[in-house]
Coordinates of C-alpha atoms in Angstrom, one line a residue:
Chain C
M1041 CA -30.4 1.0 -25.1
K1042 CA -29.0 0.8 -21.6
L1043 CA -27.1 -2.2 -20.4
F1044 CA -29.7 -3.0 -17.7
E1045 CA -32.4 -3.2 -20.4
I1046 CA -30.2 -5.7 -22.3
A1047 CA -30.0 -7.7 -19.1
E1048 CA -33.8 -7.6 -18.7
I1049 CA -34.3 -8.9 -22.2
L1050 CA -31.8 -11.7 -21.7
K1051 CA -33.5 -12.7 -18.4
S1052 CA -36.9 -12.8 -20.1
K1053 CA -35.9 -15.4 -22.8
D1054 CA -34.9 -19.0 -22.4
N1055 CA -33.3 -20.5 -25.5
F1056 CA -30.4 -18.6 -27.1
E1057 CA -28.2 -18.8 -30.1
I1058 CA -25.1 -16.7 -29.8
L1059 CA -23.4 -15.6 -33.1
T1060 CA -19.7 -14.9 -33.5
H1061 CA -17.8 -13.5 -36.5
N1062 CA -15.9 -15.4 -39.1
Y1063 CA -12.1 -15.9 -38.6
P1064 CA -13.1 -16.0 -34.9
D1065 CA -10.7 -14.3 -32.5
G1066 CA -10.3 -14.3 -28.8
D1067 CA -12.8 -11.6 -28.2
C1068 CA -15.8 -13.1 -30.0
I1069 CA -15.0 -16.6 -28.8
G1070 CA -14.4 -15.5 -25.2
S1071 CA -17.4 -13.1 -25.1
G1072 CA -19.7 -15.6 -26.7
I1073 CA -18.7 -18.4 -24.4
A1074 CA -18.8 -16.1 -21.3
L1075 CA -22.3 -15.0 -22.2
A1076 CA -23.5 -18.5 -22.8
L1077 CA -22.0 -19.8 -19.5
A1078 CA -23.7 -16.9 -17.6
L1079 CA -27.0 -17.6 -19.2
N1080 CA -26.6 -21.3 -18.4
K1081 CA -26.2 -20.3 -14.8
L1082 CA -29.6 -18.8 -15.0
G1083 CA -31.0 -22.1 -16.2
K1084 CA -31.2 -21.1 -19.9
N1085 CA -30.2 -23.0 -23.0
T1086 CA -27.5 -21.6 -25.2
R1087 CA -25.7 -22.6 -28.4
V1088 CA -22.7 -20.6 -29.5
I1089 CA -22.2 -20.6 -33.3
F1090 CA -18.7 -20.6 -34.7
T1091 CA -17.6 -20.7 -38.3
D1092 CA -14.3 -22.2 -37.0
K1093 CA -12.9 -23.4 -33.7
P1094 CA -9.2 -22.5 -33.6
G1095 CA -7.3 -25.1 -31.5
K1096 CA -5.6 -22.7 -29.2
F1097 CA -9.0 -21.8 -27.7
D1098 CA -9.8 -25.4 -26.8
Y1099 CA -9.7 -24.7 -23.1
L1100 CA -12.7 -22.4 -23.7
F1101 CA -14.6 -24.6 -26.1
K1102 CA -14.5 -27.5 -23.7
A1103 CA -16.1 -25.4 -21.0
L1104 CA -19.2 -25.2 -23.2
P1105 CA -21.8 -27.8 -22.6
E1106 CA -23.6 -29.3 -25.7
R1107 CA -27.3 -29.0 -25.5
D1108 CA -30.1 -29.9 -27.9
F1109 CA -32.9 -27.4 -28.0
E1110 CA -34.9 -25.1 -30.3
A1111 CA -33.5 -21.5 -30.2
E1112 CA -36.0 -18.6 -29.8
Y1113 CA -33.6 -15.7 -29.5
V1114 CA -30.5 -14.8 -31.5
V1115 CA -27.7 -12.6 -30.0
S1116 CA -24.6 -11.5 -31.9
V1117 CA -21.5 -10.7 -30.0
D1118 CA -18.5 -8.8 -31.4
V1119 CA -20.0 -8.9 -34.9
A1120 CA -19.9 -5.4 -36.6
D1121 CA -21.7 -6.4 -39.8
E1122 CA -23.8 -9.4 -40.9
K1123 CA -21.3 -9.9 -43.8
L1124 CA -18.8 -11.0 -41.1
L1125 CA -21.0 -14.0 -40.2
G1126 CA -19.3 -15.9 -43.1
D1127 CA -21.1 -19.0 -44.1
N1128 CA -23.7 -18.4 -41.4
K1129 CA -24.9 -15.2 -43.0
K1130 CA -27.4 -17.0 -45.2
I1131 CA -29.0 -18.7 -42.1
Y1132 CA -29.0 -15.7 -39.8
E1133 CA -29.3 -12.6 -42.1
G1134 CA -32.0 -10.3 -40.7
K1135 CA -32.6 -12.7 -37.8
I1136 CA -30.4 -11.1 -35.1
D1137 CA -32.6 -10.1 -32.2
L1138 CA -29.9 -8.5 -30.1
C1139 CA -26.5 -7.2 -31.1
I1140 CA -23.8 -6.6 -28.5
D1141 CA -20.7 -5.1 -29.8
H1142 CA -17.8 -2.6 -29.3
H1143 CA -17.1 -1.7 -33.0
R1144 CA -17.7 1.9 -33.9
S1145 CA -18.4 0.7 -37.4
N1146 CA -21.3 -1.6 -36.3
V1147 CA -24.0 -1.6 -39.0
I1148 CA -26.2 -4.4 -37.8
A1149 CA -29.9 -3.5 -37.9
A1150 CA -31.1 -5.5 -34.9
E1151 CA -34.2 -4.6 -33.0
N1152 CA -32.1 -4.4 -29.8
K1153 CA -28.6 -3.2 -29.9
Y1154 CA -25.9 -2.2 -27.5
V1155 CA -22.7 -0.9 -29.0
D1156 CA -20.1 0.6 -26.7
S1157 CA -17.1 1.7 -28.8
D1158 CA -15.2 2.8 -25.7
A1159 CA -15.0 -0.8 -24.6
A1160 CA -11.6 -2.3 -25.5
A1161 CA -13.3 -5.6 -26.1
A1162 CA -16.8 -7.0 -26.3
G1163 CA -15.7 -9.0 -23.2
E1164 CA -15.8 -5.8 -21.2
I1165 CA -19.4 -5.4 -22.0
I1166 CA -20.2 -9.0 -21.0
F1167 CA -18.3 -8.5 -17.8
E1168 CA -20.5 -5.5 -17.0
L1169 CA -23.6 -7.4 -17.8
L1170 CA -22.9 -10.1 -15.2
P1171 CA -24.0 -8.2 -12.1
L1172 CA -27.1 -7.0 -14.0
L1173 CA -27.9 -10.6 -14.8
E1174 CA -27.2 -11.4 -11.1
V1175 CA -24.6 -14.0 -12.2
E1176 CA -21.6 -14.6 -10.0
P1177 CA -18.7 -15.2 -12.4
D1178 CA -16.9 -18.5 -12.0
R1179 CA -13.4 -19.5 -13.2
D1180 CA -14.7 -20.6 -16.6
I1181 CA -16.4 -17.3 -17.2
A1182 CA -13.3 -15.4 -16.0
N1183 CA -11.1 -17.4 -18.3
A1184 CA -13.4 -16.7 -21.3
L1185 CA -13.5 -12.9 -20.5
Y1186 CA -9.8 -12.7 -19.7
T1187 CA -9.2 -14.3 -23.1
A1188 CA -11.6 -11.8 -24.8
I1189 CA -10.1 -8.7 -23.2
S1190 CA -6.4 -9.7 -23.3
T1191 CA -6.4 -10.7 -26.9
D1192 CA -8.3 -7.6 -28.1
T1193 CA -5.8 -5.3 -26.3
G1194 CA -2.6 -7.2 -27.2
C1195 CA -2.3 -8.1 -23.5
F1196 CA -3.1 -4.5 -22.4
R1197 CA -0.6 -3.0 -24.8
Y1198 CA -2.8 -1.4 -27.4
A1199 CA -4.1 2.2 -27.1
N1200 CA -7.7 0.9 -26.5
T1201 CA -6.7 -0.3 -23.0
T1202 CA -8.3 1.9 -20.4
S1203 CA -8.2 1.9 -16.6
K1204 CA -11.5 0.1 -16.7
T1205 CA -10.0 -2.6 -18.9
L1206 CA -7.2 -3.1 -16.3
R1207 CA -9.6 -3.1 -13.4
I1208 CA -11.8 -5.7 -15.0
A1209 CA -8.7 -7.8 -15.7
A1210 CA -7.7 -7.5 -12.0
S1211 CA -11.1 -8.7 -11.0
L1212 CA -10.8 -11.7 -13.4
L1213 CA -7.5 -12.6 -11.8
E1214 CA -9.1 -12.4 -8.4
I1215 CA -11.9 -14.7 -9.5
G1216 CA -9.1 -17.2 -10.4
C1217 CA -8.7 -17.0 -14.1
D1218 CA -5.6 -18.7 -15.3
S1219 CA -4.0 -15.6 -16.8
G1220 CA -0.5 -17.2 -16.7
C1221 CA -1.5 -20.0 -19.0
I1222 CA -3.7 -17.9 -21.2
N1223 CA -1.0 -15.3 -21.7
K1224 CA 1.6 -18.0 -22.4
E1225 CA -0.7 -19.6 -25.0
M1226 CA -1.9 -16.4 -26.6
F1227 CA 1.2 -14.2 -26.5
E1228 CA 4.3 -16.2 -25.7
T1229 CA 4.2 -19.5 -27.6
K1230 CA 5.6 -19.8 -31.1
T1231 CA 6.2 -23.0 -32.9
K1232 CA 9.5 -23.6 -34.6
R1233 CA 7.6 -23.5 -37.9
R1234 CA 6.2 -20.1 -37.0
L1235 CA 9.6 -18.7 -36.3
E1236 CA 10.7 -19.9 -39.8
L1237 CA 7.7 -18.1 -41.2
E1238 CA 8.7 -14.9 -39.5
K1239 CA 12.1 -15.1 -41.1
E1240 CA 10.5 -15.6 -44.6
I1241 CA 8.1 -12.7 -43.9
L1242 CA 11.0 -10.4 -43.0
E1243 CA 12.8 -11.3 -46.2
N1244 CA 9.8 -10.2 -48.3
L1245 CA 8.9 -7.0 -46.4
I1246 CA 7.8 -4.2 -48.7
Y1247 CA 8.1 -0.5 -47.7
C1248 CA 6.1 2.2 -49.5
A1249 CA 4.8 5.8 -49.0
D1250 CA 8.3 6.9 -48.0
G1251 CA 8.6 4.2 -45.4
K1252 CA 5.3 5.3 -43.7
C1253 CA 3.7 2.0 -44.8
A1254 CA 5.1 -1.5 -44.5
I1255 CA 3.4 -4.5 -46.1
I1256 CA 4.1 -8.1 -45.4
Y1257 CA 2.4 -11.1 -47.0
T1258 CA 2.0 -14.8 -46.6
T1259 CA 1.1 -17.1 -49.5
K1260 CA -0.7 -20.4 -49.2
A1261 CA 2.7 -22.1 -49.8
M1262 CA 4.4 -20.2 -47.0
T1263 CA 1.7 -21.1 -44.5
E1264 CA 1.2 -24.7 -45.6
G1265 CA 0.8 -26.9 -42.5
L1266 CA 0.5 -23.8 -40.2
S1267 CA -2.9 -23.3 -38.5
D1268 CA -4.7 -20.0 -38.5
D1269 CA -3.5 -19.6 -34.9
E1270 CA 0.1 -19.9 -35.8
T1271 CA -0.1 -17.1 -38.4
E1272 CA -2.4 -14.8 -36.5
G1273 CA -0.1 -12.5 -34.6
I1274 CA 1.9 -11.6 -37.7
A1275 CA -0.4 -8.7 -38.4
S1276 CA 1.4 -6.7 -35.7
I1277 CA 4.8 -7.1 -37.3
P1278 CA 4.8 -4.3 -39.9
R1279 CA 3.2 -1.6 -37.7
Q1280 CA 6.0 -2.1 -35.1
I1281 CA 8.7 -0.8 -37.4
E1282 CA 10.0 2.6 -36.6
G1283 CA 8.6 5.3 -38.8
V1284 CA 5.7 3.1 -40.0
K1285 CA 2.3 4.7 -39.6
M1286 CA 0.3 1.9 -41.4
G1287 CA 1.3 -1.8 -41.3
I1288 CA -0.6 -4.0 -43.8
T1289 CA -0.6 -7.8 -43.7
V1290 CA -1.8 -9.7 -46.7
R1291 CA -2.8 -13.4 -46.2
E1292 CA -3.6 -15.6 -49.2
K1293 CA -6.8 -17.6 -48.4
E1294 CA -8.7 -20.1 -50.5
K1295 CA -10.8 -17.6 -52.5
D1296 CA -9.3 -14.3 -51.8
F1297 CA -6.7 -12.3 -49.8
K1298 CA -7.4 -11.3 -46.2
I1299 CA -6.0 -7.9 -45.4
S1300 CA -5.3 -6.7 -41.9
V1301 CA -4.4 -3.1 -41.4
R1302 CA -2.8 -1.7 -38.1
T1303 CA -2.1 2.0 -37.8
N1304 CA -0.3 4.3 -35.5
E1305 CA -1.1 7.9 -34.4
D1306 CA -3.7 9.7 -36.5
V1307 CA -4.1 7.2 -39.3
D1308 CA -7.6 5.8 -39.6
A1309 CA -7.4 2.1 -40.5
C1310 CA -11.1 1.7 -40.7
K1311 CA -11.5 4.4 -43.4
F1312 CA -8.6 2.9 -45.3
C1313 CA -10.3 -0.5 -45.3
A1314 CA -13.7 0.9 -46.2
Q1315 CA -12.2 1.6 -49.7
F1316 CA -12.1 -2.2 -50.1
G1317 CA -15.4 -2.8 -48.5
G1318 CA -14.0 -3.6 -45.0
G1319 CA -14.0 -2.0 -41.6
G1320 CA -13.2 -2.3 -37.9
H1321 CA -11.5 0.0 -35.5
I1322 CA -9.5 3.2 -36.0
A1323 CA -6.2 1.4 -35.3
A1324 CA -7.0 -2.1 -36.4
S1325 CA -9.2 -2.9 -39.4
G1326 CA -9.5 -5.5 -42.1
C1327 CA -10.9 -6.3 -45.5
S1328 CA -10.8 -8.9 -48.2
I1329 CA -9.5 -8.4 -51.8
K1330 CA -9.8 -10.8 -54.7
G1331 CA -7.1 -11.1 -57.3
T1332 CA -3.5 -12.3 -57.7
L1333 CA -0.9 -11.6 -55.0
E1334 CA 0.8 -9.1 -57.4
S1335 CA -2.5 -7.3 -58.2
V1336 CA -3.5 -7.2 -54.5
L1337 CA -0.1 -5.8 -53.4
E1338 CA -0.2 -3.3 -56.2
S1339 CA -3.6 -2.0 -55.2
L1340 CA -2.6 -1.7 -51.6
V1341 CA 0.7 0.1 -52.4
K1342 CA -1.3 2.5 -54.6
A1343 CA -4.0 3.0 -52.0
A1344 CA -1.4 3.5 -49.2
E1345 CA 0.6 6.1 -51.2
E1346 CA -2.6 8.1 -51.9
Y1347 CA -3.8 7.7 -48.3
L1348 CA -0.7 8.7 -46.4
Chain Z
M1500 CA 10.7 -3.7 8.3
K1501 CA 7.2 -2.4 7.4
L1502 CA 6.6 -0.1 4.5
F1503 CA 5.3 2.7 6.8
E1504 CA 8.6 2.5 8.7
I1505 CA 10.5 3.0 5.4
A1506 CA 8.3 6.0 4.8
E1507 CA 9.1 7.5 8.2
I1508 CA 12.9 7.1 7.6
L1509 CA 12.5 8.8 4.2
K1510 CA 10.5 11.6 5.7
S1511 CA 13.2 12.2 8.4
K1512 CA 16.1 12.7 5.9
D1513 CA 16.7 15.5 3.4
N1514 CA 19.4 14.8 0.9
F1515 CA 19.3 11.5 -1.0
E1516 CA 21.3 9.5 -3.5
I1517 CA 19.2 6.8 -5.2
L1518 CA 21.2 3.9 -6.7
T1519 CA 20.0 1.8 -9.6
H1520 CA 21.6 -1.3 -11.1
N1521 CA 23.9 -1.7 -14.1
Y1522 CA 22.4 -2.4 -17.5
P1523 CA 19.5 -0.3 -16.2
D1524 CA 16.0 -1.4 -17.1
G1525 CA 12.6 0.2 -17.0
D1526 CA 12.0 -0.9 -13.4
C1527 CA 15.1 0.5 -11.8
I1528 CA 15.0 3.7 -13.9
G1529 CA 11.2 4.2 -13.3
S1530 CA 11.3 3.3 -9.7
G1531 CA 14.4 5.4 -8.9
I1532 CA 13.0 8.4 -10.7
A1533 CA 9.5 8.1 -9.2
L1534 CA 11.0 7.9 -5.7
A1535 CA 13.2 10.9 -6.4
L1536 CA 10.2 12.9 -7.8
A1537 CA 8.1 12.0 -4.7
L1538 CA 10.9 13.1 -2.3
N1539 CA 11.3 16.3 -4.3
K1540 CA 7.6 17.0 -3.7
L1541 CA 8.4 16.9 0.0
G1542 CA 11.1 19.5 -0.5
K1543 CA 14.0 17.1 -0.4
N1544 CA 17.1 16.9 -2.6
T1545 CA 17.6 13.8 -4.7
R1546 CA 20.2 12.5 -7.2
V1547 CA 19.5 9.3 -9.1
I1548 CA 22.7 7.4 -10.0
F1549 CA 22.7 5.6 -13.3
T1550 CA 25.6 3.6 -14.9
D1551 CA 24.0 4.3 -18.2
K1552 CA 21.0 6.3 -19.5
P1553 CA 19.3 4.3 -22.4
G1554 CA 17.8 6.7 -24.9
K1555 CA 14.4 5.2 -24.9
F1556 CA 13.8 6.4 -21.3
D1557 CA 14.6 10.0 -22.2
Y1558 CA 11.1 11.0 -21.4
L1559 CA 11.8 9.9 -17.8
F1560 CA 15.3 11.4 -17.5
K1561 CA 14.1 14.8 -18.6
A1562 CA 11.5 14.9 -15.8
L1563 CA 14.4 14.7 -13.3
P1564 CA 15.8 18.1 -12.1
E1565 CA 19.5 18.5 -11.7
R1566 CA 20.5 19.6 -8.2
D1567 CA 23.8 20.3 -6.5
F1568 CA 23.9 19.1 -2.9
E1569 CA 25.7 16.9 -0.5
A1570 CA 24.0 13.5 -0.1
E1571 CA 23.5 12.2 3.4
Y1572 CA 21.4 9.1 2.7
V1573 CA 21.8 6.3 0.1
V1574 CA 18.8 4.3 -1.1
S1575 CA 19.1 1.5 -3.6
V1576 CA 16.1 0.6 -5.7
D1577 CA 15.7 -2.7 -7.6
V1578 CA 19.3 -3.7 -6.8
A1579 CA 19.6 -7.3 -5.6
D1580 CA 23.3 -7.3 -5.0
E1581 CA 26.1 -4.7 -4.6
K1582 CA 27.9 -6.4 -7.5
L1583 CA 25.1 -5.1 -9.8
L1584 CA 26.1 -1.5 -9.1
G1585 CA 28.7 -1.9 -11.9
D1586 CA 31.3 0.9 -11.9
N1587 CA 29.5 2.5 -8.9
K1588 CA 30.3 -0.5 -6.7
K1589 CA 33.6 0.9 -5.6
I1590 CA 32.0 4.2 -4.5
Y1591 CA 28.9 2.8 -2.8
E1592 CA 29.9 -0.6 -1.5
G1593 CA 28.9 -1.0 2.2
K1594 CA 27.3 2.5 2.0
I1595 CA 23.7 1.6 1.2
D1596 CA 21.5 2.9 4.1
L1597 CA 18.2 1.7 2.7
C1598 CA 17.5 -1.1 0.2
I1599 CA 14.1 -1.3 -1.5
D1600 CA 13.8 -4.3 -3.8
H1601 CA 11.5 -7.1 -5.1
H1602 CA 14.2 -9.7 -5.9
R1603 CA 13.9 -12.9 -3.8
S1604 CA 17.6 -13.3 -4.3
N1605 CA 18.4 -9.9 -2.6
V1606 CA 21.6 -10.1 -0.6
I1607 CA 22.3 -6.5 0.2
A1608 CA 23.3 -6.0 3.8
A1609 CA 21.8 -2.6 4.4
E1610 CA 20.8 -1.3 7.8
N1611 CA 17.2 -0.8 6.6
K1612 CA 15.7 -3.1 4.0
Y1613 CA 12.4 -3.7 2.4
V1614 CA 12.2 -6.6 0.0
D1615 CA 8.8 -7.7 -1.3
S1616 CA 9.3 -10.6 -3.7
D1617 CA 5.5 -10.7 -4.4
A1618 CA 5.8 -7.3 -6.1
A1619 CA 6.0 -7.7 -9.8
A1620 CA 8.3 -4.7 -10.0
A1621 CA 10.1 -2.4 -7.5
G1622 CA 7.7 0.2 -9.0
E1623 CA 4.8 -1.5 -7.2
I1624 CA 6.5 -0.9 -3.8
I1625 CA 7.2 2.8 -4.7
F1626 CA 3.5 3.2 -5.7
E1627 CA 2.5 1.9 -2.3
L1628 CA 5.0 4.2 -0.5
L1629 CA 3.4 7.3 -2.0
P1630 CA 0.3 7.5 0.3
L1631 CA 2.6 6.7 3.3
L1632 CA 4.8 9.6 2.3
E1633 CA 1.7 11.7 1.8
V1634 CA 2.7 12.4 -1.8
E1635 CA 0.0 12.8 -4.4
P1636 CA 1.4 11.2 -7.6
D1637 CA 1.5 13.5 -10.6
R1638 CA 1.8 12.6 -14.3
D1639 CA 5.6 12.4 -14.2
I1640 CA 5.5 10.0 -11.3
A1641 CA 2.8 8.0 -12.9
N1642 CA 4.8 7.7 -16.2
A1643 CA 7.9 6.6 -14.2
L1644 CA 5.9 3.9 -12.3
Y1645 CA 4.0 2.8 -15.3
T1646 CA 7.3 2.3 -17.1
A1647 CA 8.7 0.4 -14.1
I1648 CA 5.7 -2.0 -13.8
S1649 CA 4.9 -2.5 -17.5
T1650 CA 8.5 -3.3 -18.4
D1651 CA 9.1 -5.7 -15.6
T1652 CA 5.9 -7.6 -16.4
G1653 CA 6.3 -7.6 -20.2
C1654 CA 3.2 -5.3 -20.3
F1655 CA 1.3 -7.5 -17.8
R1656 CA 2.0 -10.7 -19.8
Y1657 CA 4.4 -12.4 -17.4
A1658 CA 3.4 -14.7 -14.6
N1659 CA 4.5 -12.2 -12.0
T1660 CA 1.5 -10.0 -12.9
T1661 CA -1.1 -10.0 -10.1
S1662 CA -4.4 -8.3 -9.6
K1663 CA -2.6 -5.8 -7.5
T1664 CA -0.3 -5.0 -10.5
L1665 CA -3.3 -4.5 -12.8
R1666 CA -5.1 -2.3 -10.2
I1667 CA -1.9 -0.1 -9.7
A1668 CA -1.6 0.2 -13.5
A1669 CA -5.3 1.3 -13.7
S1670 CA -4.6 4.0 -11.0
L1671 CA -1.6 5.2 -13.0
L1672 CA -3.8 5.5 -16.1
E1673 CA -6.4 7.5 -14.1
I1674 CA -3.6 9.8 -12.9
G1675 CA -2.9 10.5 -16.6
C1676 CA 0.2 8.5 -17.4
D1677 CA 0.8 8.2 -21.1
S1678 CA 0.5 4.4 -21.3
G1679 CA -0.2 4.6 -25.1
C1680 CA 3.1 6.2 -25.9
I1681 CA 5.0 4.3 -23.3
N1682 CA 3.7 0.9 -24.6
K1683 CA 4.4 1.9 -28.1
E1684 CA 8.0 2.9 -27.2
M1685 CA 8.7 -0.1 -25.0
F1686 CA 6.8 -2.9 -26.7
E1687 CA 5.8 -2.0 -30.2
T1688 CA 8.6 -0.2 -31.9
K1689 CA 11.4 -2.0 -33.7
T1690 CA 14.0 -0.4 -35.9
K1691 CA 14.6 -1.8 -39.4
R1692 CA 18.1 -2.8 -38.1
R1693 CA 16.5 -4.6 -35.2
L1694 CA 14.3 -6.7 -37.5
E1695 CA 17.4 -7.7 -39.4
L1696 CA 19.1 -8.7 -36.2
E1697 CA 16.1 -10.9 -35.4
K1698 CA 16.5 -12.7 -38.7
E1699 CA 20.2 -13.3 -38.0
I1700 CA 19.4 -14.6 -34.5
L1701 CA 16.8 -17.0 -35.8
E1702 CA 19.4 -18.3 -38.3
N1703 CA 21.8 -19.2 -35.5
L1704 CA 19.3 -20.6 -32.9
I1705 CA 20.7 -23.6 -31.0
Y1706 CA 18.5 -26.3 -29.4
C1707 CA 19.7 -28.5 -26.7
A1708 CA 18.5 -30.8 -23.9
D1709 CA 16.1 -32.5 -26.3
G1710 CA 14.6 -29.2 -27.4
K1711 CA 13.8 -28.2 -23.8
C1712 CA 16.4 -25.4 -24.1
A1713 CA 16.9 -22.9 -26.8
I1714 CA 20.0 -20.6 -26.9
I1715 CA 20.4 -17.5 -29.1
Y1716 CA 23.4 -15.2 -29.2
T1717 CA 24.5 -11.9 -30.4
T1718 CA 28.1 -11.0 -31.1
K1719 CA 29.6 -7.5 -31.0
A1720 CA 29.6 -7.6 -34.9
M1721 CA 25.9 -8.6 -35.1
T1722 CA 24.9 -5.7 -32.8
E1723 CA 27.3 -3.1 -34.1
G1724 CA 25.5 0.2 -34.4
L1725 CA 22.6 -1.1 -32.3
S1726 CA 21.9 0.5 -28.9
D1727 CA 21.3 -1.7 -25.8
D1728 CA 17.7 -0.7 -26.1
E1729 CA 17.4 -2.1 -29.6
T1730 CA 18.8 -5.5 -28.5
E1731 CA 17.0 -5.7 -25.1
G1732 CA 13.8 -7.5 -25.9
I1733 CA 15.5 -10.4 -27.7
A1734 CA 15.9 -12.3 -24.4
S1735 CA 12.2 -13.3 -24.7
I1736 CA 12.7 -14.9 -28.1
P1737 CA 14.0 -18.4 -27.2
R1738 CA 11.6 -19.0 -24.3
Q1739 CA 8.7 -18.4 -26.6
I1740 CA 9.3 -21.5 -28.6
E1741 CA 6.9 -24.4 -28.2
G1742 CA 8.4 -27.1 -25.9
V1743 CA 11.2 -24.9 -24.6
K1744 CA 11.4 -24.7 -20.9
M1745 CA 14.5 -22.6 -20.6
G1746 CA 15.5 -19.9 -23.1
I1747 CA 19.0 -18.5 -22.9
T1748 CA 20.3 -15.3 -24.5
V1749 CA 24.0 -14.7 -24.8
R1750 CA 25.2 -11.2 -25.6
E1751 CA 28.8 -10.5 -26.2
K1752 CA 29.8 -7.4 -24.3
E1753 CA 33.2 -5.6 -24.0
K1754 CA 34.8 -7.8 -21.3
D1755 CA 32.5 -10.7 -21.0
F1756 CA 29.2 -12.3 -22.1
K1757 CA 26.0 -11.3 -20.5
I1758 CA 23.6 -14.2 -20.1
S1759 CA 19.8 -13.8 -19.7
V1760 CA 17.8 -16.8 -18.7
R1761 CA 14.0 -17.0 -19.1
T1762 CA 12.1 -20.1 -17.9
N1763 CA 8.7 -21.7 -18.1
E1764 CA 6.8 -23.8 -15.7
D1765 CA 8.8 -25.2 -12.8
V1766 CA 12.3 -24.4 -14.0
D1767 CA 14.2 -22.1 -11.6
A1768 CA 16.2 -19.6 -13.7
C1769 CA 17.7 -18.1 -10.5
K1770 CA 19.2 -21.4 -9.4
F1771 CA 20.6 -22.0 -12.9
C1772 CA 22.3 -18.6 -13.0
A1773 CA 23.6 -19.1 -9.5
Q1774 CA 26.0 -21.7 -10.9
F1775 CA 27.6 -18.9 -12.8
G1776 CA 27.5 -16.4 -9.9
G1777 CA 24.3 -14.7 -11.1
G1778 CA 20.7 -14.5 -9.8
G1779 CA 17.4 -12.8 -10.2
H1780 CA 13.8 -14.2 -10.3
I1781 CA 12.5 -17.7 -10.7
A1782 CA 11.5 -17.1 -14.3
A1783 CA 14.0 -14.5 -15.3
S1784 CA 17.6 -14.3 -14.1
G1785 CA 21.0 -13.4 -15.4
C1786 CA 24.7 -13.8 -15.0
S1787 CA 28.0 -12.9 -16.7
I1788 CA 30.5 -15.4 -18.1
K1789 CA 34.0 -14.8 -19.4
G1790 CA 35.5 -16.7 -22.3
T1791 CA 35.1 -17.0 -26.0
L1792 CA 31.7 -17.3 -27.7
E1793 CA 32.4 -21.0 -28.3
S1794 CA 33.4 -21.8 -24.7
V1795 CA 30.5 -19.8 -23.3
L1796 CA 28.0 -21.6 -25.5
E1797 CA 29.6 -25.0 -24.6
S1798 CA 29.4 -24.3 -20.9
L1799 CA 25.8 -23.2 -21.2
V1800 CA 24.7 -26.2 -23.3
K1801 CA 26.5 -28.6 -20.8
A1802 CA 24.9 -26.8 -17.8
A1803 CA 21.4 -26.9 -19.5
E1804 CA 21.7 -30.6 -20.3
E1805 CA 22.6 -31.4 -16.7
Y1806 CA 20.0 -29.0 -15.3
L1807 CA 16.9 -30.0 -17.3

């Protein structure tokens, strides 16, 4: 479908539920909220569904009005697979009417679907929807979209950043988004506890596949008292190491281990994660594995040595 | 002076020496090289003078042709003070014909001067000079300017980033600059040795002024075998800590200690460094102090407690 057709559908409905993925990140939160605020400006009701509301995005959550209404149309944003709806899967499975996403690996079988895998973030697509919806973006929408785009590009550092990404960001600054505060909150602020965690992580770093793969891990004990926010950026640590083509971060969660894979050059992270039932982007993907820390690390080392 | 007047002067001369500052960074290297390459396109001779050529900028240095000629006109780029010419000060003191800079604190007494303190990087000014020089930027110029702008803005993360910065970066991507490789080299790659250094730094972190100031240091022993490149980014570590308004990095050099000060919110780093004969920008400044590690740390703690 074309983006103007998506805009026409959105204009024709009145009461929306907007779905985001589990372990919500800046892109799904920012894109979902920006779309909701834009639809509100057209007089429509919206409810954005989150499995979790990480505190560092409070400035976005508070821009979102609470409304009581019966939803008639379900839109998913930045969700590549219904599996990623987490606890909301049982409620919304098979009920997504419109899917807006930028993941190449998107497998959602919605009636209406718009997937642009050239977009660095779902937020880019929402930005491009605004003029088609005839919505003039305000500061709240700009903050939401700036958050979406800056977080999914590592503040314009990752290879998915295009000239379009940068021009959109420039427009968002001109609208008055608070990029200074957002950047500081997202990319610059570390708690003392977080710095200690980094020390511990570096002490337990594992190299494999002749140094082409580096694996770090956090256990529940190591991250006790730390919020998901505070542990989030760590996934970029192992890939940064000279000579490392694939950086793997293993995080012990309640029921399983959450694996984040970041790759350099020609290594396909999505294909690597697919072996474990996961997916994502070519340079950044994820999956979940059940087991003990030892067994999970062993499987990953084995898979990495075979893969690289 | 207006920028078009600067362009007219540059067009009227033929043989240039372009000065950069000591401890050269991405902005002075990228801006100096971009200006040289642009002038070369107009058939002029250029020589860019560096006190040092950090290896990580080799992709820029190799774009620069070696020429033998007698210089008639001296241009400084990104140099706020003749003192910052390092060993070249004795050769060029009082001989700068044209000064192009973006430091508010610029005190160079050149006959012709263009200082735009709203520019995030000197590279922005050079980019704006290109159409006035009637030079079509090529990929080498774009790589040099992208390096200049991305390094001086922490890859568009620092508060000096404006919509103009982002639009210029977008244009550089459209010209074909290799932002992916440059970002990776500048912002993503850490050697194993560098990661070890970070661990050591975190172990020796000093908090003062009720946690509003954090100081880190490196000694010659700690950085032995590490290049200046590998230790560069550490100056951003202390400012990142939650609650810290001023982050100070102390690096032991041959003859003295090089101090880098990074501040948040309303704290003026330039004024703080001026007490020690240094200067720079409001949020990022530097100075040098002689003494022992203990005496330097003591002076800084005392100054920080009085200042904050």
